[in-house]
């Protein structure tokens, strides 16, 4: 680990938070809550911070760690991430180091030595390491300014990120009672929050909750027609050359889609738990270090992916729940720039999930809970109102007005009274013995002439040809929605045949109305609109060659990143490059006003980027 110039870096003890924000990180103002949290920690209080991904949690402990005397100790569950964060901090000129199993004994003792000397601002440490007597004794001999427990939801035994070592972190409370502790998470659900407070003994901590909205993410959910082509259209039309994640349910599918995209000349890589560890490592490394890789992955990929410029997350299959959808889509657009969450879903997804649930070993109560979760997810897919409102409401938050940045807001969907259609569709299932799949049923309703229909004599039943008012596509959509509403169920053991559920009776009897979503005629492709950032007014007007300049800056960044063996975003984020395009600084002083250019980065990289900008002067 490069401890390089640690000794030259300046100390920030006793400075004002704004000054550190500006001079070190190059940002002009704090976001919601950041300053309040920082001041609370500086005053010696404990804090529990709930903030969405990309909300800016890191600064909440990094800045107080730099200002309070002593070093801040950060517990972080992922080794790869730790290294990334420390490298990023060192680039800002912050005196940071880490202790984990990736270090040799020699390297670790060097880190321990500088920790004891008191010249570190931040020490990142893996939880299993922290719990060793050696580490605890080391910390008792050092001056510690605060403990930050990142990804605090890892303490929850019910979550899938559970880390047994996190359970022992209450030791910090008993052994270091006077040192402020700050726990941070992006987890939105209530039971997990309560578990964190209890297990980490944070009863007296002040709780800071910011909203969970991610306004820069545009939500879009479309029904599956030709999923590969739909994905390709999306990638080519909206994200050419940009980095993103495509989630698939099965390992095989990730490989198939990655291969297919690669064969078309896109930079796509697979990622799943069944790949050799070194292949996984390499693919993840490329995703982080190169610009514009599409990662086609199972959910094994994601936690700890701190890449700020993931421009989209696409779901080729339904996630497990609304929470999972929120978490997974949340990996897009950490840098605050516009990003897309694009999901395709179809009847078979519902069938697969329902089947998984039925087959699960869980007890009845657990199954009912899973059932409710699935229904909530389907509600999100089929809603005719604002997706963000539905999503946030599920997370326990009220969004007063429709967001204007989701598909249903941008192109409102009609709902229609589909009671009659539902009756016909359900009756057709009933009349054919509750054993056929959608395709056959739709064929009957639309009066198709097929061998299978004739063979079963389904052209002689009363349902035959009774659905001429809708197209085949529309009938498929009706069936999908009826399954989503749990009026029909898919029998996976009988080749995906549909059958009636107890609720279907009310519809047939006419005592229940059914409202359906009208499928849009074509794929929605709302245009991106830029969001105002946290930036200063421009020095110069927008120029026609803005795009070319942005690309040139990206290219320069990639060169520098390669030379230094760093991911490009550690040098500058895209948002910083965009700010350079907007501001077009001509002098180092002007460059210092660009958001994300602190003192150290100005010194290190300012000139290289000024040169690129100079090439675009007229
Ligand atoms: P989180 O840990 O909550 O997911 P981060 O701490 O990684 O989020 O911050 C997300 C992004 O926001 C980073 O690119 C960070 O540099 C940027 N950021 C944080 N605070 C500010 C601020 N006050 N002004 C501008 N950018 C900020
Ligand atoms: Zn909306």
PDB file of N, CA and C in Angstrom, residues 299-389:
ATOM      1  N   UNK A 299     -27.144 -10.898  -8.531  1.00  0.00           N
ATOM      2  CA  UNK A 299     -27.028  -9.949  -7.417  1.00  0.00           C
ATOM      3  C   UNK A 299     -25.803 -10.211  -6.550  1.00  0.00           C
ATOM      4  N   UNK A 300     -25.018 -11.236  -6.913  1.00  0.00           N
ATOM      5  CA  UNK A 300     -23.741 -11.424  -6.225  1.00  0.00           C
ATOM      6  C   UNK A 300     -22.856 -10.193  -6.420  1.00  0.00           C
ATOM      7  N   UNK A 301     -23.174  -9.397  -7.432  1.00  0.00           N
ATOM      8  CA  UNK A 301     -22.383  -8.214  -7.731  1.00  0.00           C
ATOM      9  C   UNK A 301     -23.109  -6.979  -7.232  1.00  0.00           C
ATOM     10  N   UNK A 302     -22.433  -6.159  -6.475  1.00  0.00           N
ATOM     11  CA  UNK A 302     -23.102  -4.920  -6.122  1.00  0.00           C
ATOM     12  C   UNK A 302     -22.665  -4.324  -4.812  1.00  0.00           C
ATOM     13  N   UNK A 303     -22.846  -5.064  -3.744  1.00  0.00           N
ATOM     14  CA  UNK A 303     -22.504  -4.503  -2.436  1.00  0.00           C
ATOM     15  C   UNK A 303     -21.037  -4.100  -2.465  1.00  0.00           C
ATOM     16  N   UNK A 304     -20.781  -2.874  -2.083  1.00  0.00           N
ATOM     17  CA  UNK A 304     -19.402  -2.418  -2.072  1.00  0.00           C
ATOM     18  C   UNK A 304     -18.925  -1.903  -3.414  1.00  0.00           C
ATOM     19  N   UNK A 305     -19.841  -1.814  -4.371  1.00  0.00           N
ATOM     20  CA  UNK A 305     -19.434  -1.194  -5.630  1.00  0.00           C
ATOM     21  C   UNK A 305     -19.678   0.300  -5.470  1.00  0.00           C
ATOM     22  N   UNK A 306     -18.581   0.992  -5.239  1.00  0.00           N
ATOM     23  CA  UNK A 306     -18.686   2.404  -4.910  1.00  0.00           C
ATOM     24  C   UNK A 306     -18.449   3.285  -6.125  1.00  0.00           C
ATOM     25  N   UNK A 307     -18.467   2.678  -7.289  1.00  0.00           N
ATOM     26  CA  UNK A 307     -18.180   3.430  -8.511  1.00  0.00           C
ATOM     27  C   UNK A 307     -19.250   4.512  -8.676  1.00  0.00           C
ATOM     28  N   UNK A 308     -18.823   5.754  -8.733  1.00  0.00           N
ATOM     29  CA  UNK A 308     -19.817   6.836  -8.723  1.00  0.00           C
ATOM     30  C   UNK A 308     -20.526   7.040 -10.059  1.00  0.00           C
ATOM     31  N   UNK A 309     -19.888   6.586 -11.157  1.00  0.00           N
ATOM     32  CA  UNK A 309     -20.435   6.939 -12.473  1.00  0.00           C
ATOM     33  C   UNK A 309     -21.111   5.760 -13.160  1.00  0.00           C
ATOM     34  N   UNK A 310     -21.786   4.924 -12.376  1.00  0.00           N
ATOM     35  CA  UNK A 310     -22.633   3.885 -12.970  1.00  0.00           C
ATOM     36  C   UNK A 310     -23.855   4.614 -13.526  1.00  0.00           C
ATOM     37  N   UNK A 311     -23.997   4.629 -14.826  1.00  0.00           N
ATOM     38  CA  UNK A 311     -25.022   5.475 -15.451  1.00  0.00           C
ATOM     39  C   UNK A 311     -26.379   4.797 -15.566  1.00  0.00           C
ATOM     40  N   UNK A 312     -26.402   3.466 -15.421  1.00  0.00           N
ATOM     41  CA  UNK A 312     -27.697   2.798 -15.465  1.00  0.00           C
ATOM     42  C   UNK A 312     -27.627   1.468 -14.732  1.00  0.00           C
ATOM     43  N   UNK A 313     -28.781   1.050 -14.246  1.00  0.00           N
ATOM     44  CA  UNK A 313     -28.942  -0.310 -13.749  1.00  0.00           C
ATOM     45  C   UNK A 313     -30.154  -0.867 -14.477  1.00  0.00           C
ATOM     46  N   UNK A 314     -29.947  -1.968 -15.190  1.00  0.00           N
ATOM     47  CA  UNK A 314     -31.062  -2.579 -15.926  1.00  0.00           C
ATOM     48  C   UNK A 314     -31.385  -3.920 -15.281  1.00  0.00           C
ATOM     49  N   UNK A 315     -32.659  -4.183 -15.123  1.00  0.00           N
ATOM     50  CA  UNK A 315     -33.086  -5.483 -14.600  1.00  0.00           C
ATOM     51  C   UNK A 315     -33.729  -6.281 -15.723  1.00  0.00           C
ATOM     52  N   UNK A 316     -33.138  -7.412 -16.023  1.00  0.00           N
ATOM     53  CA  UNK A 316     -33.736  -8.272 -17.042  1.00  0.00           C
ATOM     54  C   UNK A 316     -34.761  -9.210 -16.423  1.00  0.00           C
ATOM     55  N   UNK A 317     -34.731  -9.328 -15.117  1.00  0.00           N
ATOM     56  CA  UNK A 317     -35.701 -10.152 -14.393  1.00  0.00           C
ATOM     57  C   UNK A 317     -36.115  -9.372 -13.160  1.00  0.00           C
ATOM     58  N   UNK A 318     -37.235  -9.757 -12.599  1.00  0.00           N
ATOM     59  CA  UNK A 318     -37.690  -9.045 -11.410  1.00  0.00           C
ATOM     60  C   UNK A 318     -36.750  -9.267 -10.234  1.00  0.00           C
ATOM     61  N   UNK A 319     -36.476  -8.221  -9.468  1.00  0.00           N
ATOM     62  CA  UNK A 319     -35.734  -8.418  -8.218  1.00  0.00           C
ATOM     63  C   UNK A 319     -36.644  -9.107  -7.204  1.00  0.00           C
ATOM     64  N   UNK A 320     -36.098  -9.391  -6.037  1.00  0.00           N
ATOM     65  CA  UNK A 320     -36.871 -10.165  -5.066  1.00  0.00           C
ATOM     66  C   UNK A 320     -37.976  -9.381  -4.365  1.00  0.00           C
ATOM     67  N   UNK A 321     -37.747  -8.087  -4.226  1.00  0.00           N
ATOM     68  CA  UNK A 321     -38.713  -7.275  -3.485  1.00  0.00           C
ATOM     69  C   UNK A 321     -38.515  -5.811  -3.856  1.00  0.00           C
ATOM     70  N   UNK A 322     -39.391  -4.970  -3.352  1.00  0.00           N
ATOM     71  CA  UNK A 322     -39.228  -3.541  -3.611  1.00  0.00           C
ATOM     72  C   UNK A 322     -37.935  -3.024  -2.971  1.00  0.00           C
ATOM     73  N   UNK A 323     -37.639  -3.507  -1.756  1.00  0.00           N
ATOM     74  CA  UNK A 323     -36.381  -3.093  -1.112  1.00  0.00           C
ATOM     75  C   UNK A 323     -35.186  -3.467  -1.980  1.00  0.00           C
ATOM     76  N   UNK A 324     -35.218  -4.688  -2.497  1.00  0.00           N
ATOM     77  CA  UNK A 324     -34.105  -5.140  -3.330  1.00  0.00           C
ATOM     78  C   UNK A 324     -34.005  -4.264  -4.580  1.00  0.00           C
ATOM     79  N   UNK A 325     -35.147  -3.922  -5.145  1.00  0.00           N
ATOM     80  CA  UNK A 325     -35.157  -3.053  -6.328  1.00  0.00           C
ATOM     81  C   UNK A 325     -34.532  -1.706  -5.986  1.00  0.00           C
ATOM     82  N   UNK A 326     -34.915  -1.168  -4.842  1.00  0.00           N
ATOM     83  CA  UNK A 326     -34.380   0.130  -4.426  1.00  0.00           C
ATOM     84  C   UNK A 326     -32.866   0.056  -4.223  1.00  0.00           C
ATOM     85  N   UNK A 327     -32.421  -0.999  -3.546  1.00  0.00           N
ATOM     86  CA  UNK A 327     -30.988  -1.184  -3.294  1.00  0.00           C
ATOM     87  C   UNK A 327     -30.210  -1.328  -4.593  1.00  0.00           C
ATOM     88  N   UNK A 328     -30.720  -2.184  -5.456  1.00  0.00           N
ATOM     89  CA  UNK A 328     -29.992  -2.491  -6.682  1.00  0.00           C
ATOM     90  C   UNK A 328     -29.969  -1.301  -7.632  1.00  0.00           C
ATOM     91  N   UNK A 329     -31.115  -0.650  -7.811  1.00  0.00           N
ATOM     92  CA  UNK A 329     -31.130   0.518  -8.690  1.00  0.00           C
ATOM     93  C   UNK A 329     -30.320   1.656  -8.072  1.00  0.00           C
ATOM     94  N   UNK A 330     -30.207   1.629  -6.740  1.00  0.00           N
ATOM     95  CA  UNK A 330     -29.487   2.698  -6.043  1.00  0.00           C
ATOM     96  C   UNK A 330     -28.006   2.746  -6.381  1.00  0.00           C
ATOM     97  N   UNK A 331     -27.520   1.703  -7.033  1.00  0.00           N
ATOM     98  CA  UNK A 331     -26.094   1.705  -7.400  1.00  0.00           C
ATOM     99  C   UNK A 331     -25.829   2.601  -8.593  1.00  0.00           C
ATOM    100  N   UNK A 332     -26.884   3.075  -9.224  1.00  0.00           N
ATOM    101  CA  UNK A 332     -26.714   4.008 -10.341  1.00  0.00           C
ATOM    102  C   UNK A 332     -26.613   5.437  -9.806  1.00  0.00           C
ATOM    103  N   UNK A 333     -25.811   6.240 -10.501  1.00  0.00           N
ATOM    104  CA  UNK A 333     -25.811   7.677 -10.261  1.00  0.00           C
ATOM    105  C   UNK A 333     -25.434   8.164  -8.878  1.00  0.00           C
ATOM    106  N   UNK A 334     -24.445   7.502  -8.249  1.00  0.00           N
ATOM    107  CA  UNK A 334     -23.975   8.016  -6.966  1.00  0.00           C
ATOM    108  C   UNK A 334     -23.421   9.422  -7.074  1.00  0.00           C
ATOM    109  N   UNK A 335     -22.942   9.779  -8.249  1.00  0.00           N
ATOM    110  CA  UNK A 335     -22.336  11.099  -8.411  1.00  0.00           C
ATOM    111  C   UNK A 335     -23.384  12.195  -8.575  1.00  0.00           C
ATOM    112  N   UNK A 336     -24.654  11.828  -8.549  1.00  0.00           N
ATOM    113  CA  UNK A 336     -25.704  12.850  -8.621  1.00  0.00           C
ATOM    114  C   UNK A 336     -26.079  13.240 -10.040  1.00  0.00           C
ATOM    115  N   UNK A 337     -25.355  12.743 -11.035  1.00  0.00           N
ATOM    116  CA  UNK A 337     -25.709  13.049 -12.422  1.00  0.00           C
ATOM    117  C   UNK A 337     -26.862  12.136 -12.851  1.00  0.00           C
ATOM    118  N   UNK A 338     -27.588  12.532 -13.919  1.00  0.00           N
ATOM    119  CA  UNK A 338     -28.734  11.712 -14.329  1.00  0.00           C
ATOM    120  C   UNK A 338     -28.350  10.255 -14.577  1.00  0.00           C
ATOM    121  N   UNK A 339     -29.195   9.350 -14.125  1.00  0.00           N
ATOM    122  CA  UNK A 339     -28.948   7.921 -14.312  1.00  0.00           C
ATOM    123  C   UNK A 339     -30.294   7.234 -14.528  1.00  0.00           C
ATOM    124  N   UNK A 340     -30.243   6.041 -15.119  1.00  0.00           N
ATOM    125  CA  UNK A 340     -31.475   5.322 -15.430  1.00  0.00           C
ATOM    126  C   UNK A 340     -31.599   4.023 -14.660  1.00  0.00           C
ATOM    127  N   UNK A 341     -32.810   3.746 -14.205  1.00  0.00           N
ATOM    128  CA  UNK A 341     -33.150   2.423 -13.694  1.00  0.00           C
ATOM    129  C   UNK A 341     -34.182   1.872 -14.669  1.00  0.00           C
ATOM    130  N   UNK A 342     -33.793   0.818 -15.349  1.00  0.00           N
ATOM    131  CA  UNK A 342     -34.616   0.311 -16.449  1.00  0.00           C
ATOM    132  C   UNK A 342     -34.938  -1.145 -16.164  1.00  0.00           C
ATOM    133  N   UNK A 343     -36.213  -1.476 -16.082  1.00  0.00           N
ATOM    134  CA  UNK A 343     -36.545  -2.869 -15.776  1.00  0.00           C
ATOM    135  C   UNK A 343     -37.526  -3.434 -16.791  1.00  0.00           C
ATOM    136  N   UNK A 344     -37.272  -4.677 -17.168  1.00  0.00           N
ATOM    137  CA  UNK A 344     -38.191  -5.386 -18.046  1.00  0.00           C
ATOM    138  C   UNK A 344     -38.851  -6.470 -17.228  1.00  0.00           C
ATOM    139  N   UNK A 345     -40.148  -6.620 -17.419  1.00  0.00           N
ATOM    140  CA  UNK A 345     -40.759  -7.689 -16.660  1.00  0.00           C
ATOM    141  C   UNK A 345     -41.912  -8.312 -17.412  1.00  0.00           C
ATOM    142  N   UNK A 346     -42.121  -9.586 -17.190  1.00  0.00           N
ATOM    143  CA  UNK A 346     -43.168 -10.291 -17.919  1.00  0.00           C
ATOM    144  C   UNK A 346     -43.818 -11.340 -17.041  1.00  0.00           C
ATOM    145  N   UNK A 347     -44.790 -11.978 -17.608  1.00  0.00           N
ATOM    146  CA  UNK A 347     -45.556 -12.971 -16.872  1.00  0.00           C
ATOM    147  C   UNK A 347     -44.666 -14.065 -16.284  1.00  0.00           C
ATOM    148  N   UNK A 348     -43.662 -14.488 -17.064  1.00  0.00           N
ATOM    149  CA  UNK A 348     -42.850 -15.605 -16.588  1.00  0.00           C
ATOM    150  C   UNK A 348     -42.064 -15.230 -15.330  1.00  0.00           C
ATOM    151  N   UNK A 349     -41.710 -13.946 -15.212  1.00  0.00           N
ATOM    152  CA  UNK A 349     -41.011 -13.517 -13.987  1.00  0.00           C
ATOM    153  C   UNK A 349     -41.870 -13.754 -12.761  1.00  0.00           C
ATOM    154  N   UNK A 350     -43.131 -13.369 -12.912  1.00  0.00           N
ATOM    155  CA  UNK A 350     -44.053 -13.520 -11.794  1.00  0.00           C
ATOM    156  C   UNK A 350     -44.172 -15.008 -11.452  1.00  0.00           C
ATOM    157  N   UNK A 351     -44.299 -15.799 -12.507  1.00  0.00           N
ATOM    158  CA  UNK A 351     -44.453 -17.231 -12.299  1.00  0.00           C
ATOM    159  C   UNK A 351     -43.242 -17.806 -11.571  1.00  0.00           C
ATOM    160  N   UNK A 352     -42.063 -17.430 -12.023  1.00  0.00           N
ATOM    161  CA  UNK A 352     -40.850 -17.973 -11.405  1.00  0.00           C
ATOM    162  C   UNK A 352     -40.771 -17.585  -9.930  1.00  0.00           C
ATOM    163  N   UNK A 353     -41.034 -16.314  -9.655  1.00  0.00           N
ATOM    164  CA  UNK A 353     -40.941 -15.879  -8.259  1.00  0.00           C
ATOM    165  C   UNK A 353     -41.991 -16.564  -7.387  1.00  0.00           C
ATOM    166  N   UNK A 354     -43.204 -16.669  -7.916  1.00  0.00           N
ATOM    167  CA  UNK A 354     -44.256 -17.322  -7.127  1.00  0.00           C
ATOM    168  C   UNK A 354     -43.880 -18.769  -6.846  1.00  0.00           C
ATOM    169  N   UNK A 355     -43.255 -19.402  -7.832  1.00  0.00           N
ATOM    170  CA  UNK A 355     -42.893 -20.792  -7.665  1.00  0.00           C
ATOM    171  C   UNK A 355     -41.779 -20.945  -6.615  1.00  0.00           C
ATOM    172  N   UNK A 356     -40.784 -20.066  -6.723  1.00  0.00           N
ATOM    173  CA  UNK A 356     -39.688 -20.107  -5.745  1.00  0.00           C
ATOM    174  C   UNK A 356     -40.261 -20.022  -4.339  1.00  0.00           C
ATOM    175  N   UNK A 357     -41.244 -19.126  -4.223  1.00  0.00           N
ATOM    176  CA  UNK A 357     -41.847 -18.910  -2.927  1.00  0.00           C
ATOM    177  C   UNK A 357     -42.591 -20.152  -2.432  1.00  0.00           C
ATOM    178  N   UNK A 358     -43.364 -20.752  -3.348  1.00  0.00           N
ATOM    179  CA  UNK A 358     -44.124 -21.939  -2.961  1.00  0.00           C
ATOM    180  C   UNK A 358     -43.215 -23.079  -2.534  1.00  0.00           C
ATOM    181  N   UNK A 359     -42.088 -23.184  -3.228  1.00  0.00           N
ATOM    182  CA  UNK A 359     -41.194 -24.300  -2.949  1.00  0.00           C
ATOM    183  C   UNK A 359     -40.323 -24.055  -1.729  1.00  0.00           C
ATOM    184  N   UNK A 360     -40.299 -22.805  -1.245  1.00  0.00           N
ATOM    185  CA  UNK A 360     -39.346 -22.498  -0.182  1.00  0.00           C
ATOM    186  C   UNK A 360     -39.727 -23.255   1.092  1.00  0.00           C
ATOM    187  N   UNK A 361     -38.715 -23.493   1.901  1.00  0.00           N
ATOM    188  CA  UNK A 361     -38.896 -24.299   3.100  1.00  0.00           C
ATOM    189  C   UNK A 361     -39.467 -23.478   4.257  1.00  0.00           C
ATOM    190  N   UNK A 362     -39.594 -22.183   3.999  1.00  0.00           N
ATOM    191  CA  UNK A 362     -39.978 -21.295   5.092  1.00  0.00           C
ATOM    192  C   UNK A 362     -41.348 -21.662   5.672  1.00  0.00           C
ATOM    193  N   UNK A 363     -41.569 -21.218   6.899  1.00  0.00           N
ATOM    194  CA  UNK A 363     -42.863 -21.507   7.518  1.00  0.00           C
ATOM    195  C   UNK A 363     -43.948 -20.606   6.912  1.00  0.00           C
ATOM    196  N   UNK A 364     -45.183 -20.893   7.293  1.00  0.00           N
ATOM    197  CA  UNK A 364     -46.315 -20.199   6.692  1.00  0.00           C
ATOM    198  C   UNK A 364     -46.258 -18.691   6.869  1.00  0.00           C
ATOM    199  N   UNK A 365     -45.867 -18.283   8.062  1.00  0.00           N
ATOM    200  CA  UNK A 365     -45.844 -16.853   8.349  1.00  0.00           C
ATOM    201  C   UNK A 365     -44.835 -16.148   7.434  1.00  0.00           C
ATOM    202  N   UNK A 366     -43.693 -16.784   7.304  1.00  0.00           N
ATOM    203  CA  UNK A 366     -42.648 -16.221   6.465  1.00  0.00           C
ATOM    204  C   UNK A 366     -43.116 -16.160   5.010  1.00  0.00           C
ATOM    205  N   UNK A 367     -43.805 -17.207   4.604  1.00  0.00           N
ATOM    206  CA  UNK A 367     -44.306 -17.250   3.227  1.00  0.00           C
ATOM    207  C   UNK A 367     -45.302 -16.128   2.966  1.00  0.00           C
ATOM    208  N   UNK A 368     -46.163 -15.894   3.951  1.00  0.00           N
ATOM    209  CA  UNK A 368     -47.142 -14.824   3.767  1.00  0.00           C
ATOM    210  C   UNK A 368     -46.457 -13.480   3.610  1.00  0.00           C
ATOM    211  N   UNK A 369     -45.377 -13.306   4.379  1.00  0.00           N
ATOM    212  CA  UNK A 369     -44.613 -12.073   4.289  1.00  0.00           C
ATOM    213  C   UNK A 369     -44.015 -11.936   2.884  1.00  0.00           C
ATOM    214  N   UNK A 370     -43.435 -13.027   2.403  1.00  0.00           N
ATOM    215  CA  UNK A 370     -42.838 -13.026   1.063  1.00  0.00           C
ATOM    216  C   UNK A 370     -43.907 -12.705   0.015  1.00  0.00           C
ATOM    217  N   UNK A 371     -45.072 -13.271   0.234  1.00  0.00           N
ATOM    218  CA  UNK A 371     -46.187 -13.053  -0.675  1.00  0.00           C
ATOM    219  C   UNK A 371     -46.543 -11.566  -0.747  1.00  0.00           C
ATOM    220  N   UNK A 372     -46.598 -10.944   0.429  1.00  0.00           N
ATOM    221  CA  UNK A 372     -46.915  -9.518   0.466  1.00  0.00           C
ATOM    222  C   UNK A 372     -45.843  -8.711  -0.247  1.00  0.00           C
ATOM    223  N   UNK A 373     -44.600  -9.126  -0.051  1.00  0.00           N
ATOM    224  CA  UNK A 373     -43.504  -8.406  -0.696  1.00  0.00           C
ATOM    225  C   UNK A 373     -43.595  -8.508  -2.209  1.00  0.00           C
ATOM    226  N   UNK A 374     -43.912  -9.692  -2.667  1.00  0.00           N
ATOM    227  CA  UNK A 374     -44.031  -9.876  -4.110  1.00  0.00           C
ATOM    228  C   UNK A 374     -45.180  -9.033  -4.655  1.00  0.00           C
ATOM    229  N   UNK A 375     -46.292  -9.027  -3.940  1.00  0.00           N
ATOM    230  CA  UNK A 375     -47.425  -8.234  -4.403  1.00  0.00           C
ATOM    231  C   UNK A 375     -47.078  -6.749  -4.468  1.00  0.00           C
ATOM    232  N   UNK A 376     -46.311  -6.280  -3.504  1.00  0.00           N
ATOM    233  CA  UNK A 376     -45.910  -4.873  -3.518  1.00  0.00           C
ATOM    234  C   UNK A 376     -45.047  -4.584  -4.741  1.00  0.00           C
ATOM    235  N   UNK A 377     -44.184  -5.520  -5.052  1.00  0.00           N
ATOM    236  CA  UNK A 377     -43.318  -5.343  -6.209  1.00  0.00           C
ATOM    237  C   UNK A 377     -44.137  -5.306  -7.500  1.00  0.00           C
ATOM    238  N   UNK A 378     -45.103  -6.213  -7.585  1.00  0.00           N
ATOM    239  CA  UNK A 378     -45.941  -6.236  -8.778  1.00  0.00           C
ATOM    240  C   UNK A 378     -46.781  -4.970  -8.864  1.00  0.00           C
ATOM    241  N   UNK A 379     -47.176  -4.465  -7.711  1.00  0.00           N
ATOM    242  CA  UNK A 379     -47.915  -3.208  -7.683  1.00  0.00           C
ATOM    243  C   UNK A 379     -47.085  -2.083  -8.280  1.00  0.00           C
ATOM    244  N   UNK A 380     -45.795  -2.090  -7.961  1.00  0.00           N
ATOM    245  CA  UNK A 380     -44.905  -1.074  -8.517  1.00  0.00           C
ATOM    246  C   UNK A 380     -44.809  -1.218 -10.034  1.00  0.00           C
ATOM    247  N   UNK A 381     -44.738  -2.458 -10.494  1.00  0.00           N
ATOM    248  CA  UNK A 381     -44.631  -2.702 -11.942  1.00  0.00           C
ATOM    249  C   UNK A 381     -45.884  -2.270 -12.686  1.00  0.00           C
ATOM    250  N   UNK A 382     -47.031  -2.494 -12.071  1.00  0.00           N
ATOM    251  CA  UNK A 382     -48.284  -2.274 -12.791  1.00  0.00           C
ATOM    252  C   UNK A 382     -48.927  -0.935 -12.471  1.00  0.00           C
ATOM    253  N   UNK A 383     -48.293  -0.125 -11.673  1.00  0.00           N
ATOM    254  CA  UNK A 383     -48.950   1.111 -11.257  1.00  0.00           C
ATOM    255  C   UNK A 383     -49.183   2.048 -12.434  1.00  0.00           C
ATOM    256  N   UNK A 384     -50.252   2.844 -12.336  1.00  0.00           N
ATOM    257  CA  UNK A 384     -50.452   3.867 -13.352  1.00  0.00           C
ATOM    258  C   UNK A 384     -50.077   5.236 -12.778  1.00  0.00           C
ATOM    259  N   UNK A 385     -49.664   5.258 -11.508  1.00  0.00           N
ATOM    260  CA  UNK A 385     -49.227   6.554 -10.975  1.00  0.00           C
ATOM    261  C   UNK A 385     -47.707   6.608 -10.899  1.00  0.00           C
ATOM    262  N   UNK A 386     -47.209   7.702 -10.336  1.00  0.00           N
ATOM    263  CA  UNK A 386     -45.772   7.954 -10.321  1.00  0.00           C
ATOM    264  C   UNK A 386     -45.013   6.808  -9.627  1.00  0.00           C
ATOM    265  N   UNK A 387     -44.029   6.251 -10.291  1.00  0.00           N
ATOM    266  CA  UNK A 387     -43.253   5.137  -9.723  1.00  0.00           C
ATOM    267  C   UNK A 387     -42.556   5.552  -8.432  1.00  0.00           C
ATOM    268  N   UNK A 388     -42.021   6.765  -8.447  1.00  0.00           N
ATOM    269  CA  UNK A 388     -41.257   7.210  -7.287  1.00  0.00           C
ATOM    270  C   UNK A 388     -42.166   7.340  -6.066  1.00  0.00           C
ATOM    271  N   UNK A 389     -43.389   7.819  -6.305  1.00  0.00           N
ATOM    272  CA  UNK A 389     -44.316   7.916  -5.177  1.00  0.00           C
ATOM    273  C   UNK A 389     -44.611   6.536  -4.604  1.00  0.00           C
TER     274      UNK A 389
END
